[in-house]
Amino acid sequence: MKKVIWIIGILLCSSLSYAAVFLDEDKSILFTMRTYTLARILTQEPELFRKEFYNVGAWSLLQHRTYLEPQLMQDLSPRTDVTPVLKWFKDKLKIDRMKYFIGVRIEYDGVYDYGPDFYRKRLPDEITDDLKLKTRLFEVYGDFRFLERLYFRIGRQNISWGETDVFRLLDQINPLDQTFGGFLTSLDERRVPSFMIKGVFDIGSLWKFYSLSLEGFIEPEPKLTKGPTLPAGAPWAIVTGPPSPFEMRMPEKETWKDSRFGGRLMGTFSDYTFSIAHYWTYIDNPTPYLKFDRTIFDPVIKNIPEAEKPIKEAFPSGVPYLELGYPRIMLSGASLSGPVPFSPYSIIRLEFAYIYNYPLFIPEKNIPILRPVLELPDEKLDDYPSQLNALLEQKAILAEGIEGEIEKRGMVRWAIGIDRNQWIRFINPRQTFFISAQFFGEHIRELPEGASYSIQNRVEKRVVTLPDGSSVTLSKPYFVKVSPNSYKATFLMRTGYPVLKGYLGPEFSMIMEFGDFNMFAYVVQPSINYYRDPFRVRVEYNYLGGDYSGVGFLKDRDNLMLKIEYLL
C-alpha cells in the first residue's frame, strides 16, 4: 500500500508546474523542484541472446520513467551575526561564508508494473523493486569558505572534471547509473554521488596566469561506491551471453588506501581555460574473474563432521564463483578550452587522459575454466576425443582451484571538440544554429592477444555423451574482441523557431564508433523540442545499428521517446 501511495504521489507531482521560490525575506533560502515523465517504445525485435533468453518484442513498452527532484539551498552568511552558533564558527574558525544544499530524488519506472510480462514476472523481485522505485537523499553537502581563499565542500556530492560531453575522459570520479537509458541519458543525470571532502585553494594571479586554483578531493567511505547493477534481461542491460552457471559476487573496499582521491590545478591563460589533473578512482564496468570460496562449507563441517568427506570429494577446492572486480585505476590528464583563433563564434575543447593500470578481460586468464574450450579449434568441436579432453581439462582446473587473474595495461584517451553558433539565414533567419562536434581517440598499450569485452556475440554448444552413459553440454563462447585503437565521433545541431509564444526546436545528433576501422557502430537521433516556460516537450527517435560492439551493444534497443518536463 505504501508503494502505491508513493507512485500516485509521484505521478501527481509530475503534473505540477516547476518553480523556484525563496522561502525567507532576505532571499537566502531557495527551494526548487524539477520533474518529468518519459516514455519509450521499443521499435524493433531483439537480437542474439536477448532474443533467445530475454525476448521482448517490438512495440513493447521499454521505459516509463517519472522523475521528481526537489532541492533546498540556503546561504547562511546573512545569519552569522545573529545566530550564536554561526557567529562562533565565523569568529573562531574564520569562516566568512557558509551554505548548505539538500537534494532528493524520487524515480519510478512503470515498465516493471505494467510493462511486458517478462519485465514484470521473470526478473528477480528483490532487484526490480529497487529499479522500479528509488527514493534517495541524493546530494547533501555543506560549503564553507575561509579567509576568502580556502573553500571546502563536505558531504554527498558529484564532482565533474573535463570538457567533453556524452563520453568521459577526465570525468571519471563518480560512478554512473546505467539502469535507465545508458548513454542515451545525459551524464549529469547518470552520475551517482558519494560522500567526499572537496577543497579548493584560490591562488589568484601569477605572471600571465590568472584565476589559478588548486582543487583536491577524497572519498573516505570504507565501501565500494559504484553504479547500480542490472539483472540480465533488464530493459537496458547488455546481455553478455547465455545465463552463467556461476554465482556472481561483488567485492568490498574496506580501507582508506582504497579511496577515491586526487587533485587538479586550474587557471586561465589569455582567453583559454586549462586544468591539469591526477587522481585515483574506479572503472564504471566490472571485470569478471574466477575465484573459489574455500570456507563456504566450514559451518556445515563444524556441526556435522561426517559431512566433510563427501563435501571435499564434490568440491575439492571450494565452490567456484565469478567476482565482478572493480580494480582501482590511476589517471592523469589535462584539458584546455577557448576561442578558435580568428573565429570568435567558435570554441575549441581539448582533453587528454592517461590511465596507468586499466583492467582487461582476457577470457582464458580471467576465467581459466574457459581455456580448454577456447583452445579447441572450430573444426574439432565435433571430434569426440577432443571433446572429452576439453571436459577433462575443465574438471582438473576446478579440482585444483585455479583462480583467474586480471591483466592491466596503460590506456591513452584524447578528445577534440568544436562548438559554434552559426547563422544559416535561408533556413532560419531569426536564430542561429548551435553546432557541436567531438572526436575521441583511445589506444591500449601492448594489448594482449585475446583481450575482449566480457560480452559474447555467439556460442557453440555440443551435447557430449560420457563413457559412463551420462551426458554433458560443452560450450565454446566467442567474445567480442577489443581493438587496440578505437575512435568515436559525435555531432549535434539544433536551432529554434518562435511558435505559439514558445520555441519549436528541431535537433539532430549522431554518434559513430570505429575500431581500427574494422568495426563500425552508430546512433542516429533526430528529435523535435517545444519550449514554453515552464513546459518542455521532446519527441525523439533513437536508431542504433552497425556491429555488435561499443554503442552497438544496444543496437536492438531502437526506440521512440516522448518526454514532458517542467523546468524553471
Tab-separated table of N, CA, C and O in Angstrom, residues 10-18 33-40 63-69 189 528-540 560-568:
chain	number	residue	atom	x	y	z
A	10	ILE	N	4.034	10.537	-6.885
A	10	ILE	CA	4.987	10.933	-7.926
A	10	ILE	C	4.248	11.391	-9.173
A	10	ILE	O	4.569	12.417	-9.782
A	11	LEU	N	3.256	10.609	-9.593
A	11	LEU	CA	2.524	10.954	-10.810
A	11	LEU	C	1.775	12.271	-10.639
A	11	LEU	O	1.684	13.067	-11.576
A	12	LEU	N	1.246	12.527	-9.448
A	12	LEU	CA	0.561	13.797	-9.207
A	12	LEU	C	1.542	14.959	-9.262
A	12	LEU	O	1.269	15.996	-9.859
A	13	CYS	N	2.711	14.749	-8.657
A	13	CYS	CA	3.711	15.817	-8.661
A	13	CYS	C	4.189	16.123	-10.071
A	13	CYS	O	4.534	17.253	-10.392
A	14	SER	N	4.208	15.088	-10.931
A	14	SER	CA	4.680	15.319	-12.300
A	14	SER	C	3.707	16.184	-13.092
A	14	SER	O	4.027	16.645	-14.180
A	15	SER	N	2.511	16.417	-12.559
A	15	SER	CA	1.557	17.286	-13.237
A	15	SER	C	1.614	18.712	-12.699
A	15	SER	O	0.888	19.584	-13.162
A	16	LEU	N	2.474	18.959	-11.705
A	16	LEU	CA	2.577	20.293	-11.130
A	16	LEU	C	3.599	21.115	-11.898
A	16	LEU	O	4.548	20.591	-12.463
A	17	SER	N	3.432	22.393	-11.930
A	17	SER	CA	4.418	23.252	-12.585
A	17	SER	C	5.670	23.303	-11.720
A	17	SER	O	5.642	23.108	-10.512
A	18	TYR	N	6.765	23.607	-12.397
A	18	TYR	CA	8.060	23.638	-11.731
A	18	TYR	C	8.369	25.084	-11.370
A	18	TYR	O	8.181	25.978	-12.191
A	33	MET	N	12.328	22.689	-7.727
A	33	MET	CA	11.848	21.336	-7.994
A	33	MET	C	11.851	21.089	-9.496
A	33	MET	O	11.421	21.936	-10.276
A	34	ARG	N	12.356	19.936	-9.886
A	34	ARG	CA	12.356	19.528	-11.291
A	34	ARG	C	11.602	18.213	-11.415
A	34	ARG	O	11.783	17.313	-10.586
A	35	THR	N	10.764	18.097	-12.442
A	35	THR	CA	10.015	16.867	-12.610
A	35	THR	C	9.746	16.616	-14.086
A	35	THR	O	9.619	17.563	-14.870
A	36	TYR	N	9.711	15.344	-14.454
A	36	TYR	CA	9.335	14.992	-15.825
A	36	TYR	C	8.789	13.573	-15.848
A	36	TYR	O	8.979	12.793	-14.923
A	37	THR	N	8.106	13.269	-16.939
A	37	THR	CA	7.699	11.899	-17.212
A	37	THR	C	8.135	11.571	-18.629
A	37	THR	O	8.030	12.411	-19.526
A	38	LEU	N	8.639	10.367	-18.839
A	38	LEU	CA	9.274	9.978	-20.094
A	38	LEU	C	8.856	8.558	-20.441
A	38	LEU	O	8.913	7.663	-19.591
A	39	ALA	N	8.427	8.355	-21.677
A	39	ALA	CA	8.037	7.014	-22.126
A	39	ALA	C	8.814	6.655	-23.385
A	39	ALA	O	9.000	7.494	-24.278
A	40	ARG	N	9.293	5.414	-23.447
A	40	ARG	CA	9.980	4.896	-24.636
A	40	ARG	C	9.268	3.627	-25.101
A	40	ARG	O	8.940	2.761	-24.287
A	63	GLN	N	10.294	1.731	-21.417
A	63	GLN	CA	10.540	2.553	-20.235
A	63	GLN	C	9.391	3.528	-20.049
A	63	GLN	O	8.847	4.058	-21.021
A	64	HIS	N	8.964	3.717	-18.793
A	64	HIS	CA	8.089	4.838	-18.451
A	64	HIS	C	8.604	5.402	-17.129
A	64	HIS	O	8.226	4.957	-16.052
A	65	ARG	N	9.468	6.372	-17.268
A	65	ARG	CA	10.218	6.914	-16.126
A	65	ARG	C	9.592	8.227	-15.683
A	65	ARG	O	9.392	9.149	-16.480
A	66	THR	N	9.268	8.296	-14.410
A	66	THR	CA	8.782	9.529	-13.801
A	66	THR	C	9.785	9.968	-12.749
A	66	THR	O	10.240	9.167	-11.935
A	67	TYR	N	10.122	11.240	-12.797
A	67	TYR	CA	11.283	11.750	-12.052
A	67	TYR	C	10.876	12.999	-11.280
A	67	TYR	O	10.223	13.896	-11.824
A	68	LEU	N	11.258	13.052	-10.010
A	68	LEU	CA	10.957	14.210	-9.162
A	68	LEU	C	12.203	14.539	-8.353
A	68	LEU	O	12.772	13.660	-7.690
A	69	GLU	N	12.640	15.808	-8.418
A	69	GLU	CA	13.872	16.204	-7.725
A	69	GLU	C	13.686	17.545	-7.019
A	69	GLU	O	13.955	18.608	-7.580
A	189	GLU	N	22.679	13.405	-15.305
A	189	GLU	CA	21.630	12.671	-14.606
A	189	GLU	C	22.092	11.288	-14.166
A	189	GLU	O	21.524	10.699	-13.251
A	528	ILE	N	12.539	16.571	-31.944
A	528	ILE	CA	11.874	17.865	-32.022
A	528	ILE	C	11.496	18.272	-30.604
A	528	ILE	O	10.993	17.453	-29.823
A	529	ASN	N	11.774	19.519	-30.252
A	529	ASN	CA	11.506	20.030	-28.910
A	529	ASN	C	10.577	21.233	-28.993
A	529	ASN	O	10.656	22.035	-29.934
A	530	TYR	N	9.727	21.350	-27.989
A	530	TYR	CA	8.911	22.551	-27.873
A	530	TYR	C	9.135	23.135	-26.479
A	530	TYR	O	8.987	22.435	-25.470
A	531	TYR	N	9.519	24.432	-26.429
A	531	TYR	CA	9.816	25.110	-25.184
A	531	TYR	C	8.800	26.235	-24.972
A	531	TYR	O	8.670	27.131	-25.810
A	532	ARG	N	8.080	26.149	-23.901
A	532	ARG	CA	7.224	27.253	-23.472
A	532	ARG	C	7.170	27.209	-21.955
A	532	ARG	O	6.479	26.381	-21.369
A	533	ASP	N	7.939	28.092	-21.341
A	533	ASP	CA	8.111	28.024	-19.890
A	533	ASP	C	6.770	27.989	-19.172
A	533	ASP	O	5.862	28.767	-19.505
A	534	PRO	N	6.637	27.092	-18.202
A	534	PRO	CA	7.669	26.186	-17.661
A	534	PRO	C	7.692	24.804	-18.310
A	534	PRO	O	8.200	23.863	-17.730
A	535	PHE	N	7.131	24.688	-19.519
A	535	PHE	CA	6.993	23.379	-20.154
A	535	PHE	C	8.170	23.088	-21.083
A	535	PHE	O	8.727	23.996	-21.712
A	536	ARG	N	8.488	21.803	-21.196
A	536	ARG	CA	9.382	21.286	-22.227
A	536	ARG	C	8.769	19.978	-22.727
A	536	ARG	O	8.404	19.115	-21.925
A	537	VAL	N	8.643	19.847	-24.027
A	537	VAL	CA	8.157	18.602	-24.626
A	537	VAL	C	9.178	18.163	-25.662
A	537	VAL	O	9.628	18.980	-26.476
A	538	ARG	N	9.532	16.894	-25.630
A	538	ARG	CA	10.544	16.379	-26.560
A	538	ARG	C	10.058	15.053	-27.145
A	538	ARG	O	9.630	14.158	-26.391
A	539	VAL	N	10.121	14.954	-28.460
A	539	VAL	CA	9.866	13.699	-29.164
A	539	VAL	C	11.173	13.308	-29.845
A	539	VAL	O	11.751	14.112	-30.586
A	540	GLU	N	11.607	12.097	-29.620
A	540	GLU	CA	12.950	11.684	-30.055
A	540	GLU	C	12.896	10.258	-30.591
A	540	GLU	O	12.173	9.413	-30.053
A	560	LEU	N	11.322	4.915	-29.695
A	560	LEU	CA	10.660	6.211	-29.873
A	560	LEU	C	10.332	6.749	-28.488
A	560	LEU	O	9.751	6.036	-27.667
A	561	MET	N	10.719	8.009	-28.225
A	561	MET	CA	10.584	8.571	-26.882
A	561	MET	C	9.721	9.827	-26.889
A	561	MET	O	9.810	10.656	-27.791
A	562	LEU	N	8.892	9.958	-25.862
A	562	LEU	CA	8.137	11.184	-25.586
A	562	LEU	C	8.451	11.607	-24.159
A	562	LEU	O	8.315	10.809	-23.225
A	563	LYS	N	8.863	12.863	-23.999
A	563	LYS	CA	9.225	13.377	-22.677
A	563	LYS	C	8.512	14.699	-22.435
A	563	LYS	O	8.541	15.600	-23.285
A	564	ILE	N	7.850	14.807	-21.288
A	564	ILE	CA	7.180	16.035	-20.880
A	564	ILE	C	7.832	16.487	-19.580
A	564	ILE	O	7.853	15.745	-18.598
A	565	GLU	N	8.333	17.717	-19.595
A	565	GLU	CA	9.153	18.192	-18.470
A	565	GLU	C	8.726	19.595	-18.071
A	565	GLU	O	8.242	20.373	-18.898
A	566	TYR	N	8.898	19.877	-16.779
A	566	TYR	CA	8.647	21.213	-16.249
A	566	TYR	C	9.957	21.750	-15.693
A	566	TYR	O	10.581	21.114	-14.852
A	567	LEU	N	10.354	22.911	-16.182
A	567	LEU	CA	11.631	23.490	-15.788
A	567	LEU	C	11.452	24.941	-15.384
A	567	LEU	O	10.503	25.601	-15.807
A	568	LEU	N	12.410	25.410	-14.618
A	568	LEU	CA	12.413	26.822	-14.224
A	568	LEU	C	12.866	27.678	-15.403
A	568	LEU	O	13.851	27.375	-16.049
